[in-house]
């Protein structure tokens, strides 16, 4: 019951953030540029053409009414038309989002699968060489720009060792459309195409690694410090005194509470992870939402850009909602206190 | 100002400069970090006098010297139009450091003030400010800068303002959490009882206790702002050519991978080292001040 209440409160809060986000985006798109119609048509358009487009887009209505129209469109999932592709922005985003989502999922998986054990090892052998190694790794992962990590990985794995492909999602001669979930790895398995699955994984590995490094370092670092904090708690001392075997003590009693800080960190870091995804997608020519966003920015395609920003924000808010629910699940104290 | 008589004894550990210096100098990461930061700042300021080819900052073309590998004459090699990359890297530091200075120069006062207000007054002030920070946190700074670049034009000023418009949230959250803990402390209650003004309590009683946390945060942040700025210019949204910029150099150099690797790898390494310096310095300050709140 108390969990349900926590959930409802958390969801209401997410909706409030999204409303705020929509106001910010609306302000950037409609208020800052002065006249979006003039911007869309360019300096050579006649006054009549500008007036027609203003009429068509509803730009001559009061600003509050325009925001109402914007929200009405958003609530129906309508982000307007892209000037670049001349298609609804929704369709463009739906097509590109799958690639980004797959990249981000792979990134989070890599970051946790390597980050948490590294943090546990560093805490277990505190002030010994594994600890030093993990701390150096954490610092370097935090200060390496992700485009630089991407380039170095590309040089190493693609040009020097020739073991992994450096651009795209699939080989050019491989025909496969991810039509169910948009995730190549999932859809190829659903279609029983193991060859596509293997290739998709190979293409995914480099960009996901480049993107995961920063988060992985943070997770290792925070897991280390929370494991060390937990290890001095009375109940851990007690379990040691009772002779509970070390693997059970570490993995059952210490790791569970230590799991909360890395999750929280992931939530906060997620915004910069999306930002870095833009750069990494560009380097690896990954056909995701970021590549689309960058192409449309250069064309001053406002509807598309605002769609991309809105989707990034929604993605962030949803991921944080999921994380908070997970944290509430792992740590009962959070849901009782009600969080935030 | 009757309230001037209230004792605002700083924490003892801050008062002993020599003791601090001793502990700082015994912390190898902090010393390395400080050395990198000081060197980078000096190099940026003295760039026109210490670089071998200061004229290569502009749109100089020297086709006979293009794509030369690192050598005694060109330490970092030359780029696709024959300009000395070492010179351009040193000048590129100027843009990176300027970016950090401007962004943090806006974000710290704004974020700190909002954090103090939210943490001290609570109630609807807290609700409004902290909800605003949550909204701002939902937008990745890089994506915000992209949107602003789309609406206005892609250049350094717009990118800086876009990053600053979101960066204050981190300082607000930090100062807010400290202020909330301090609000009920005896020295604050004493000042309240003596009738000190709100301004005095916020900026003379509470703020000095945030300084060490702010110093740590600022040092760590400077590195991160430089990384975000480099990412922006890598995407073509920073300062426009031919002014040298580290991110832009990595982007244009990457077109010549893998043969002319130095054109992208060395400017990239420069970004990494500067960010590393600020990060190590921040970590060192954190150990020195024993600050827990800052990530």
Coordinates of C-alpha atoms in Angstrom, one line a residue:
Chain A
X1 CA 0.0 0.0 0.0
X2 CA 2.7 2.5 1.0
X3 CA 4.6 1.4 -2.1
X4 CA 1.5 2.3 -4.3
X5 CA 1.3 5.7 -2.6
X6 CA 5.0 6.3 -3.3
X7 CA 4.5 5.3 -6.9
X8 CA 1.5 7.6 -7.5
X9 CA 3.3 10.5 -5.9
X10 CA 6.4 9.8 -8.0
X11 CA 4.4 9.6 -11.2
X12 CA 2.5 12.8 -10.5
X13 CA 5.8 14.5 -9.9
X14 CA 7.2 13.2 -13.2
X15 CA 4.2 14.7 -15.0
X16 CA 4.9 18.0 -13.4
X17 CA 8.5 18.0 -14.6
X18 CA 7.4 17.1 -18.1
X19 CA 5.0 20.1 -18.1
X20 CA 7.8 22.3 -17.0
X21 CA 10.0 20.9 -19.7
X22 CA 7.4 21.5 -22.3
X23 CA 7.2 25.2 -21.3
X24 CA 11.0 25.5 -21.5
X25 CA 11.0 23.9 -25.0
X26 CA 8.1 26.0 -26.1
X27 CA 9.9 29.1 -24.9
X28 CA 13.0 28.2 -26.8
X29 CA 11.2 27.3 -30.0
X30 CA 8.6 30.1 -30.2
X31 CA 9.7 33.0 -28.1
X32 CA 13.4 33.2 -28.6
X33 CA 13.7 33.2 -32.3
X34 CA 11.2 36.1 -32.7
X35 CA 9.5 34.8 -35.9
X36 CA 9.7 31.1 -36.5
X37 CA 7.9 31.5 -39.9
X38 CA 10.5 33.9 -41.2
X39 CA 13.2 31.6 -39.9
X40 CA 11.7 28.6 -41.7
X41 CA 11.2 30.4 -45.0
X42 CA 14.6 32.2 -45.0
X43 CA 15.4 35.8 -45.9
X44 CA 14.2 35.6 -49.5
X45 CA 10.5 34.9 -48.7
X46 CA 8.0 37.6 -49.4
X47 CA 5.9 39.2 -46.6
X48 CA 2.8 37.4 -48.0
X49 CA 4.5 33.9 -47.8
X50 CA 5.6 34.7 -44.2
X51 CA 2.0 35.8 -43.3
X52 CA 0.6 32.6 -44.9
X53 CA 2.9 30.3 -42.9
X54 CA 2.1 32.3 -39.7
X55 CA -1.5 31.8 -40.3
X56 CA -1.0 28.1 -41.1
X57 CA 1.1 27.4 -38.0
X58 CA -1.1 29.6 -35.8
X59 CA 1.7 32.0 -35.0
X60 CA -0.6 35.0 -35.1
X61 CA -2.6 33.7 -32.1
X62 CA -1.9 34.8 -28.5
X63 CA 1.1 33.1 -27.0
X64 CA -0.9 31.2 -24.4
X65 CA -3.2 29.8 -27.0
X66 CA -0.1 28.8 -29.1
X67 CA 1.2 26.9 -26.0
X68 CA -2.2 25.3 -25.7
X69 CA -2.0 24.1 -29.3
X70 CA 1.6 22.9 -28.7
X71 CA 0.5 20.9 -25.6
X72 CA -2.6 19.5 -27.5
X73 CA -0.3 18.3 -30.2
X74 CA 2.2 16.8 -27.7
X75 CA -0.5 15.0 -25.8
X76 CA -1.5 13.3 -29.1
X77 CA 2.1 12.6 -29.8
X78 CA 2.2 15.1 -32.6
X79 CA 5.4 17.0 -32.9
X80 CA 4.7 18.7 -36.2
X81 CA 6.4 18.3 -39.5
X82 CA 10.1 18.3 -40.2
X83 CA 11.3 20.8 -42.7
X84 CA 14.3 18.6 -43.6
X85 CA 12.7 15.3 -44.3
X86 CA 9.2 16.7 -45.0
X87 CA 7.7 14.0 -42.9
X88 CA 6.0 14.1 -39.4
X89 CA 8.7 14.5 -36.8
X90 CA 7.1 11.5 -34.9
X91 CA 7.8 9.2 -37.8
X92 CA 11.4 10.3 -38.0
X93 CA 11.9 10.0 -34.2
X94 CA 10.2 6.6 -34.1
X95 CA 12.6 5.3 -36.7
X96 CA 15.7 6.7 -35.2
X97 CA 14.9 6.2 -31.5
X98 CA 15.2 2.4 -31.6
X99 CA 18.9 2.7 -32.5
X100 CA 19.5 5.1 -29.7
X101 CA 17.6 3.1 -27.2
X102 CA 19.5 0.0 -28.1
X103 CA 22.8 1.8 -27.7
X104 CA 21.8 3.3 -24.3
X105 CA 20.5 -0.1 -23.1
X106 CA 23.8 -1.8 -24.1
X107 CA 25.7 1.1 -22.4
X108 CA 23.9 0.7 -19.1
X109 CA 24.3 -3.0 -19.2
X110 CA 28.0 -2.7 -19.8
X111 CA 28.4 0.0 -17.2
X112 CA 26.8 -2.2 -14.5
X113 CA 28.2 -5.5 -15.5
X114 CA 31.8 -4.1 -15.3
X115 CA 31.3 -1.2 -12.9
X116 CA 29.7 -3.0 -9.9
X117 CA 32.2 -6.0 -9.8
X118 CA 35.1 -3.5 -10.1
X119 CA 33.7 -1.5 -7.2
X120 CA 33.2 -4.6 -5.1
X121 CA 36.8 -5.8 -5.9
X122 CA 38.2 -2.3 -5.0
X123 CA 36.3 -2.3 -1.7
X124 CA 37.3 -5.9 -0.8
X125 CA 41.0 -5.2 -1.5
X126 CA 40.9 -1.6 -0.2
X127 CA 44.3 0.2 -0.5
X128 CA 45.7 -2.8 -2.4
X129 CA 46.5 -2.9 -6.1
X130 CA 42.9 -3.7 -7.3
X131 CA 41.7 -0.6 -5.4
X132 CA 44.4 1.6 -6.9
X133 CA 43.7 0.3 -10.4
X134 CA 39.9 0.9 -10.1
X135 CA 40.5 4.4 -8.7
X136 CA 42.8 5.3 -11.6
X137 CA 40.3 3.8 -14.0
X138 CA 37.4 5.8 -12.4
X139 CA 39.3 9.1 -12.7
X140 CA 40.3 8.5 -16.3
X141 CA 36.9 7.4 -17.3
X142 CA 35.5 10.6 -15.8
X143 CA 37.8 13.0 -17.6
X144 CA 38.0 11.4 -21.1
X145 CA 35.7 13.2 -23.5
X146 CA 33.4 10.5 -24.9
X147 CA 34.2 11.6 -28.5
X148 CA 37.9 11.0 -27.7
X149 CA 37.2 7.6 -26.2
X150 CA 35.2 6.8 -29.3
X151 CA 38.0 7.8 -31.6
X152 CA 40.6 5.9 -29.7
X153 CA 38.4 2.7 -29.7
X154 CA 37.8 3.2 -33.4
X155 CA 41.6 3.5 -34.1
X156 CA 42.4 0.5 -31.8
X157 CA 39.7 -2.0 -32.7
X158 CA 38.9 -0.9 -36.2
X159 CA 42.2 0.3 -37.8
X160 CA 45.0 -1.4 -35.8
X161 CA 43.5 -4.7 -34.8
X162 CA 40.8 -5.0 -37.5
X163 CA 38.5 -6.9 -35.2
X164 CA 35.4 -4.8 -35.1
X165 CA 33.4 -2.7 -37.6
X166 CA 33.7 1.1 -36.9
X167 CA 30.6 2.6 -38.5
X168 CA 26.9 1.8 -38.8
X169 CA 24.6 -0.8 -37.3
X170 CA 24.9 -3.6 -39.8
X171 CA 27.0 -4.6 -42.9
X172 CA 25.8 -2.9 -46.1
X173 CA 25.0 -6.3 -47.7
X174 CA 22.8 -7.4 -44.8
X175 CA 19.1 -6.7 -45.3
X176 CA 17.1 -6.6 -42.1
X177 CA 14.5 -4.1 -40.8
X178 CA 14.0 -4.0 -37.1
X179 CA 10.3 -3.5 -37.2
X180 CA 9.0 -4.9 -33.9
X181 CA 10.9 -3.2 -31.2
X182 CA 13.4 -1.2 -33.2
X183 CA 16.2 -3.0 -31.4
X184 CA 18.2 -5.0 -33.9
X185 CA 19.5 -7.5 -31.3
X186 CA 15.9 -8.2 -30.1
X187 CA 14.2 -8.2 -33.4
X188 CA 16.8 -10.5 -35.1
X189 CA 16.3 -13.0 -32.3
X190 CA 12.5 -12.8 -32.7
X191 CA 12.9 -13.4 -36.4
X192 CA 15.3 -16.3 -35.7
X193 CA 18.1 -14.6 -37.7
X194 CA 21.1 -15.5 -35.6
X195 CA 23.5 -14.2 -38.3
X196 CA 21.9 -10.7 -38.0
X197 CA 22.1 -10.9 -34.2
X198 CA 25.8 -11.7 -34.3
X199 CA 26.5 -8.8 -36.6
X200 CA 24.3 -6.4 -34.7
X201 CA 26.2 -7.2 -31.5
X202 CA 29.6 -6.7 -33.2
X203 CA 28.5 -3.3 -34.5
X204 CA 27.0 -2.4 -31.1
X205 CA 30.1 -3.2 -29.1
X206 CA 32.4 -0.3 -29.9
X207 CA 29.9 2.6 -29.6
X208 CA 28.4 1.1 -26.4
X209 CA 31.9 0.7 -24.9
X210 CA 32.8 4.3 -25.7
X211 CA 29.6 5.6 -24.2
X212 CA 29.8 3.2 -21.1
X213 CA 33.2 4.2 -19.9
X214 CA 32.2 7.4 -18.1
X215 CA 29.2 5.8 -16.4
X216 CA 31.2 2.6 -15.6
X217 CA 33.9 4.6 -13.8
X218 CA 31.3 6.5 -11.7
X219 CA 29.5 3.2 -10.8
X220 CA 32.7 1.5 -9.8
X221 CA 33.7 4.5 -7.7
X222 CA 30.3 4.8 -5.9
X223 CA 30.0 1.0 -5.4
X224 CA 33.4 1.0 -3.8
X225 CA 32.6 3.8 -1.4
X226 CA 29.2 2.5 -0.4
X227 CA 30.6 -1.1 0.1
X228 CA 33.2 0.4 2.4
X229 CA 30.5 2.4 4.3
X230 CA 28.3 -0.7 4.7
X231 CA 31.2 -2.9 5.7
X232 CA 31.6 -0.9 9.0
X233 CA 28.0 -1.3 9.9
X234 CA 27.1 -3.3 13.1
X235 CA 25.2 -6.0 11.3
X236 CA 28.1 -6.7 9.0
X237 CA 30.4 -6.9 12.1
X238 CA 27.8 -9.2 13.7
X239 CA 27.7 -11.5 10.6
X240 CA 31.4 -11.6 10.6
X241 CA 31.4 -12.6 14.3
X242 CA 28.8 -15.3 13.7
X243 CA 31.1 -16.7 11.1
X244 CA 28.9 -16.1 8.0
X245 CA 31.0 -17.2 5.0
X246 CA 32.5 -14.2 3.2
X247 CA 30.8 -14.7 -0.2
X248 CA 27.4 -14.7 1.5
X249 CA 28.4 -11.7 3.6
X250 CA 29.7 -9.7 0.6
X251 CA 27.1 -10.6 -2.0
X252 CA 24.0 -11.0 0.1
X253 CA 24.3 -8.5 3.0
X254 CA 26.7 -5.9 1.6
X255 CA 25.9 -5.7 -2.1
X256 CA 22.1 -5.2 -1.7
X257 CA 22.3 -1.9 0.2
X258 CA 25.3 -0.9 -1.8
X259 CA 23.2 -1.1 -5.0
X260 CA 21.2 2.0 -4.2
X261 CA 23.9 4.7 -4.7
X262 CA 25.0 3.4 -8.2
X263 CA 21.4 3.4 -9.3
X264 CA 20.9 6.9 -8.0
X265 CA 24.1 8.0 -9.7
X266 CA 22.9 6.4 -13.0
X267 CA 19.7 8.5 -12.8
X268 CA 21.6 11.7 -12.3
X269 CA 24.3 10.8 -14.9
X270 CA 21.7 9.9 -17.4
X271 CA 21.3 13.4 -18.8
X272 CA 25.0 13.6 -19.6
X273 CA 24.9 10.0 -21.0
X274 CA 22.2 11.2 -23.5
X275 CA 24.4 14.2 -24.3
X276 CA 27.4 12.0 -24.9
X277 CA 25.3 9.7 -27.0
X278 CA 25.0 12.6 -29.5
X279 CA 28.8 12.7 -29.9
X280 CA 29.3 8.9 -29.9
X281 CA 26.5 8.4 -32.5
X282 CA 28.2 11.0 -34.7
X283 CA 31.6 9.3 -34.5
X284 CA 30.3 5.8 -35.2
X285 CA 27.7 7.0 -37.8
X286 CA 25.1 5.3 -35.6
X287 CA 21.7 6.1 -37.2
X288 CA 20.0 7.2 -34.0
X289 CA 18.0 10.2 -32.7
X290 CA 21.2 12.2 -32.1
X291 CA 22.4 11.9 -35.7
X292 CA 18.9 13.0 -36.7
X293 CA 19.1 15.9 -34.2
X294 CA 22.4 17.1 -35.5
X295 CA 21.3 17.0 -39.1
X296 CA 18.2 18.9 -38.4
X297 CA 20.0 21.5 -36.3
X298 CA 22.2 22.5 -39.2
X299 CA 19.0 23.0 -41.3
X300 CA 17.3 25.1 -38.6
X301 CA 14.5 22.6 -38.6
X302 CA 12.9 23.8 -35.3
X303 CA 10.1 21.2 -35.1
X304 CA 12.5 18.4 -35.4
X305 CA 15.0 19.9 -32.9
X306 CA 12.3 20.5 -30.3
X307 CA 11.0 17.0 -30.8
X308 CA 14.5 15.6 -30.2
X309 CA 14.9 17.8 -27.0
X310 CA 11.5 16.8 -25.8
X311 CA 12.2 13.1 -26.4
X312 CA 15.5 13.3 -24.6
X313 CA 13.8 15.0 -21.6
X314 CA 11.0 12.4 -21.5
X315 CA 13.6 9.6 -21.8
X316 CA 15.5 11.1 -18.8
X317 CA 12.3 11.5 -16.7
X318 CA 11.1 8.0 -17.5
X319 CA 14.5 6.4 -16.7
X320 CA 14.6 8.3 -13.4
X321 CA 11.1 7.1 -12.6
X322 CA 12.1 3.5 -13.2
X323 CA 15.2 4.0 -11.1
X324 CA 13.4 5.5 -8.2
X325 CA 10.9 2.7 -8.2
X326 CA 13.8 0.2 -8.3
X327 CA 15.5 2.0 -5.5
X328 CA 12.2 2.0 -3.5
X329 CA 12.1 -1.7 -4.2
X330 CA 15.6 -2.5 -3.1
X331 CA 15.6 -0.1 -0.1
X332 CA 12.4 0.0 1.9
X333 CA 13.5 3.1 3.8
X334 CA 13.2 5.2 0.7
X335 CA 9.6 4.4 0.0
X336 CA 8.6 4.9 3.6
X337 CA 10.3 8.3 3.7
X338 CA 8.5 9.1 0.5
X339 CA 11.7 10.2 -1.4
X340 CA 12.4 13.8 -2.4
Chain B
X1 CA 25.0 46.6 11.7
X2 CA 24.6 45.4 15.2
X3 CA 25.0 41.9 13.9
X4 CA 28.6 42.5 13.1
X5 CA 29.4 41.6 16.7
X6 CA 28.2 38.0 16.2
X7 CA 31.3 35.8 16.1
X8 CA 31.7 34.0 12.9
X9 CA 34.7 31.9 13.8
X10 CA 35.6 29.9 10.7
X11 CA 36.2 26.2 11.3
X12 CA 39.6 25.7 12.8
X13 CA 40.9 23.6 9.9
X14 CA 40.5 26.6 7.5
X15 CA 42.3 29.0 9.8
X16 CA 45.7 27.3 9.7
X17 CA 47.0 28.0 6.3
X18 CA 50.4 26.3 6.9
X19 CA 48.8 23.1 8.2
X20 CA 46.6 23.1 5.1
X21 CA 49.5 23.6 2.8
X22 CA 51.4 20.8 4.5
X23 CA 48.5 18.4 4.1
X24 CA 48.0 19.5 0.5
X25 CA 51.6 19.1 -0.5
X26 CA 51.6 15.5 1.0
X27 CA 48.7 14.6 -1.3
X28 CA 50.3 13.5 -4.6
X29 CA 47.1 13.6 -6.7
X30 CA 46.3 17.1 -5.5
X31 CA 49.8 18.4 -6.3
X32 CA 49.8 16.9 -9.7
X33 CA 46.3 18.3 -10.4
X34 CA 47.3 21.8 -9.2
X35 CA 50.5 21.6 -11.3
X36 CA 48.5 20.7 -14.4
X37 CA 45.9 23.4 -13.8
X38 CA 48.5 26.1 -13.1
X39 CA 50.5 25.1 -16.2
X40 CA 47.5 25.1 -18.4
X41 CA 46.4 28.6 -17.2
X42 CA 49.9 30.0 -17.7
X43 CA 50.2 28.4 -21.1
X44 CA 46.9 29.9 -22.2
X45 CA 47.7 33.4 -20.9
X46 CA 51.3 33.4 -22.4
X47 CA 50.3 31.6 -25.6
X48 CA 51.5 34.3 -28.1
X49 CA 54.9 34.3 -26.5
X50 CA 55.6 30.7 -25.8
X51 CA 54.3 29.0 -29.0
X52 CA 56.7 28.4 -31.9
X53 CA 54.3 29.5 -34.7
X54 CA 51.8 32.1 -33.2
X55 CA 50.8 33.1 -36.7
X56 CA 49.3 29.7 -37.3
X57 CA 46.3 30.7 -35.2
X58 CA 44.6 32.2 -38.2
X59 CA 43.7 30.9 -41.6
X60 CA 47.3 30.3 -42.6
X61 CA 47.9 27.9 -45.5
X62 CA 51.3 26.2 -46.0
X63 CA 50.7 23.3 -48.3
X64 CA 54.3 22.1 -48.4
X65 CA 54.1 21.4 -44.7
X66 CA 50.8 19.7 -44.5
X67 CA 50.2 16.4 -42.6
X68 CA 53.7 16.3 -41.2
X69 CA 54.2 13.9 -38.3
X70 CA 55.4 15.2 -34.9
X71 CA 59.0 16.3 -35.1
X72 CA 61.5 18.6 -33.4
X73 CA 60.1 21.5 -35.4
X74 CA 56.4 20.6 -35.1
X75 CA 56.1 18.9 -31.7
X76 CA 52.5 17.8 -32.4
X77 CA 52.8 17.6 -36.2
X78 CA 50.9 19.7 -38.7
X79 CA 47.3 19.7 -39.9
X80 CA 45.8 19.4 -43.3
X81 CA 46.8 23.0 -44.3
X82 CA 50.2 22.8 -42.7
X83 CA 49.6 24.6 -39.4
X84 CA 51.6 23.8 -36.3
X85 CA 49.2 21.7 -34.1
X86 CA 51.2 22.4 -30.9
X87 CA 50.6 26.1 -31.3
X88 CA 47.0 25.7 -32.0
X89 CA 46.5 23.4 -29.0
X90 CA 48.0 26.0 -26.6
X91 CA 45.8 28.7 -28.1
X92 CA 42.8 26.2 -27.9
X93 CA 43.3 26.1 -24.1
X94 CA 42.3 29.7 -24.0
X95 CA 38.8 28.9 -25.3
X96 CA 38.4 25.9 -23.0
X97 CA 39.4 27.8 -19.9
X98 CA 37.4 30.9 -20.9
X99 CA 34.3 28.6 -21.3
X100 CA 34.8 27.2 -17.8
X101 CA 35.3 30.6 -16.4
X102 CA 32.2 32.1 -17.9
X103 CA 29.9 29.2 -17.3
X104 CA 31.0 28.8 -13.6
X105 CA 31.0 32.6 -13.2
X106 CA 27.3 32.6 -14.0
X107 CA 26.4 29.2 -12.4
X108 CA 28.0 29.6 -9.1
X109 CA 26.5 32.9 -7.9
X110 CA 23.0 31.9 -9.2
X111 CA 23.1 28.3 -8.0
X112 CA 24.5 29.2 -4.6
X113 CA 22.0 32.0 -3.9
X114 CA 19.1 29.8 -4.9
X115 CA 20.4 26.9 -2.8
X116 CA 20.8 29.1 0.2
X117 CA 17.2 30.5 -0.2
X118 CA 15.7 27.1 -0.8
X119 CA 17.6 25.4 2.1
X120 CA 17.0 28.2 4.6
X121 CA 13.4 29.4 4.0
X122 CA 11.9 26.0 3.1
X123 CA 8.1 26.1 2.4
X124 CA 7.0 27.3 -1.0
X125 CA 10.4 28.9 -1.7
X126 CA 12.0 25.5 -1.4
X127 CA 9.3 23.8 -3.5
X128 CA 9.5 26.3 -6.4
X129 CA 13.3 26.4 -6.5
X130 CA 13.9 22.7 -6.1
X131 CA 11.2 21.8 -8.6
X132 CA 12.9 24.2 -11.1
X133 CA 16.2 22.5 -10.6
X134 CA 14.5 19.1 -11.2
X135 CA 13.2 20.4 -14.5
X136 CA 16.5 21.8 -15.5
X137 CA 18.2 18.6 -14.6
X138 CA 16.0 16.7 -17.0
X139 CA 17.6 18.5 -20.0
X140 CA 21.1 17.3 -20.9
X141 CA 23.3 20.5 -21.2
X142 CA 24.6 19.3 -24.5
X143 CA 21.1 18.8 -25.9
X144 CA 20.1 22.2 -24.6
X145 CA 23.1 23.8 -26.3
X146 CA 22.1 22.0 -29.5
X147 CA 18.6 23.5 -29.3
X148 CA 19.8 27.0 -28.6
X149 CA 22.3 26.6 -31.5
X150 CA 19.4 25.6 -33.8
X151 CA 17.3 28.7 -32.8
X152 CA 20.1 31.3 -32.6
X153 CA 23.4 30.5 -34.3
X154 CA 26.0 28.0 -33.5
X155 CA 28.8 30.0 -31.8
X156 CA 30.7 30.1 -28.5
X157 CA 28.6 32.7 -26.7
X158 CA 25.3 30.9 -27.3
X159 CA 26.8 27.6 -26.3
X160 CA 28.2 29.1 -23.1
X161 CA 24.9 30.7 -22.2
X162 CA 23.1 27.4 -22.9
X163 CA 25.4 25.4 -20.7
X164 CA 25.3 28.1 -17.9
X165 CA 21.5 28.1 -18.1
X166 CA 21.5 24.5 -16.8
X167 CA 24.7 24.2 -14.8
X168 CA 23.5 26.2 -11.8
X169 CA 21.3 23.3 -10.8
X170 CA 24.2 21.3 -9.5
X171 CA 25.3 24.1 -7.2
X172 CA 21.8 24.7 -6.0
X173 CA 21.5 21.1 -5.0
X174 CA 24.8 21.1 -3.2
X175 CA 24.3 24.3 -1.3
X176 CA 20.7 23.4 -0.6
X177 CA 21.7 20.1 1.1
X178 CA 24.4 21.8 3.2
X179 CA 22.1 24.7 4.2
X180 CA 19.3 22.4 5.3
X181 CA 21.7 20.7 7.7
X182 CA 23.0 24.0 9.0
X183 CA 19.7 25.7 9.4
X184 CA 19.0 24.2 12.8
X185 CA 22.6 24.5 14.1
X186 CA 23.2 26.6 17.2
X187 CA 25.2 29.3 15.6
X188 CA 22.4 30.0 13.1
X189 CA 19.8 30.0 15.8
X190 CA 22.0 32.3 17.9
X191 CA 22.2 34.8 15.0
X192 CA 18.4 34.6 14.6
X193 CA 17.8 35.2 18.3
X194 CA 20.1 38.2 18.2
X195 CA 18.0 39.7 15.4
X196 CA 20.5 39.3 12.5
X197 CA 19.1 40.1 9.1
X198 CA 18.2 37.3 6.8
X199 CA 20.9 38.5 4.4
X200 CA 23.5 38.3 7.2
X201 CA 22.4 34.8 8.2
X202 CA 22.5 33.5 4.6
X203 CA 25.7 35.1 3.4
X204 CA 27.7 35.7 6.5
X205 CA 26.7 32.7 8.7
X206 CA 25.8 29.9 6.3
X207 CA 27.7 30.7 3.2
X208 CA 31.2 30.6 4.8
X209 CA 30.5 27.0 5.8
X210 CA 29.8 26.1 2.2
X211 CA 33.1 27.5 0.8
X212 CA 35.1 24.4 1.1
X213 CA 32.4 22.3 -0.6
X214 CA 32.1 25.0 -3.3
X215 CA 35.8 25.0 -3.9
X216 CA 35.8 21.2 -4.5
X217 CA 32.7 21.4 -6.7
X218 CA 34.1 24.3 -8.7
X219 CA 37.4 22.5 -9.4
X220 CA 35.6 19.3 -10.5
X221 CA 33.0 21.2 -12.5
X222 CA 35.7 23.2 -14.4
X223 CA 36.9 19.9 -15.8
X224 CA 33.4 18.8 -16.7
X225 CA 32.4 22.1 -18.3
X226 CA 35.6 21.9 -20.5
X227 CA 34.5 18.4 -21.5
X228 CA 31.0 19.5 -22.5
X229 CA 32.4 22.5 -24.3
X230 CA 34.8 20.3 -26.2
X231 CA 31.9 18.0 -27.1
X232 CA 30.0 21.0 -28.4
X233 CA 32.8 22.3 -30.6
X234 CA 33.4 18.7 -31.7
X235 CA 29.8 18.8 -33.1
X236 CA 30.6 22.1 -34.8
X237 CA 28.7 24.3 -32.3
X238 CA 31.6 26.0 -30.6
X239 CA 33.8 28.9 -31.7
X240 CA 34.0 29.0 -35.5
X241 CA 37.2 28.4 -37.5
X242 CA 39.9 29.5 -38.0
X243 CA 40.1 30.3 -34.2
X244 CA 41.8 27.2 -32.7
X245 CA 39.6 25.1 -30.5
X246 CA 40.5 21.7 -29.1
X247 CA 37.2 20.0 -29.8
X248 CA 37.1 21.4 -33.4
X249 CA 40.6 20.2 -34.0
X250 CA 39.7 16.7 -32.9
X251 CA 36.7 16.7 -35.2
X252 CA 38.6 18.0 -38.3
X253 CA 41.6 15.8 -37.6
X254 CA 39.4 12.7 -37.3
X255 CA 38.7 13.0 -41.0
X256 CA 42.3 11.9 -41.6
X257 CA 42.3 8.8 -39.4
X258 CA 44.2 6.6 -39.1
X259 CA 47.1 7.8 -41.2
X260 CA 47.5 11.3 -39.7
X261 CA 46.4 10.2 -36.2
X262 CA 48.2 13.1 -34.4
X263 CA 45.8 15.6 -35.8
X264 CA 43.0 14.3 -33.7
X265 CA 44.6 12.3 -31.0
X266 CA 47.0 15.0 -29.6
X267 CA 44.4 17.8 -29.3
X268 CA 42.1 15.1 -27.7
X269 CA 44.8 14.2 -25.2
X270 CA 45.2 17.9 -24.4
X271 CA 41.5 18.1 -23.4
X272 CA 41.9 14.9 -21.3
X273 CA 44.9 16.2 -19.5
X274 CA 43.3 19.6 -18.6
X275 CA 40.1 17.9 -17.4
X276 CA 42.3 15.5 -15.4
X277 CA 44.1 18.3 -13.8
X278 CA 40.9 19.9 -12.5
X279 CA 39.6 16.6 -11.4
X280 CA 42.7 15.6 -9.4
X281 CA 42.8 19.1 -7.9
X282 CA 39.1 18.7 -6.9
X283 CA 39.7 15.3 -5.4
X284 CA 42.7 16.6 -3.5
X285 CA 40.7 19.5 -2.1
X286 CA 37.9 17.1 -1.1
X287 CA 40.4 15.1 0.9
X288 CA 41.9 18.3 2.4
X289 CA 38.6 19.8 3.5
X290 CA 37.0 16.5 4.3
X291 CA 33.9 17.4 2.3
X292 CA 31.4 14.6 2.1
X293 CA 28.5 16.2 0.1
X294 CA 30.3 16.7 -3.2
X295 CA 30.3 13.8 -5.6

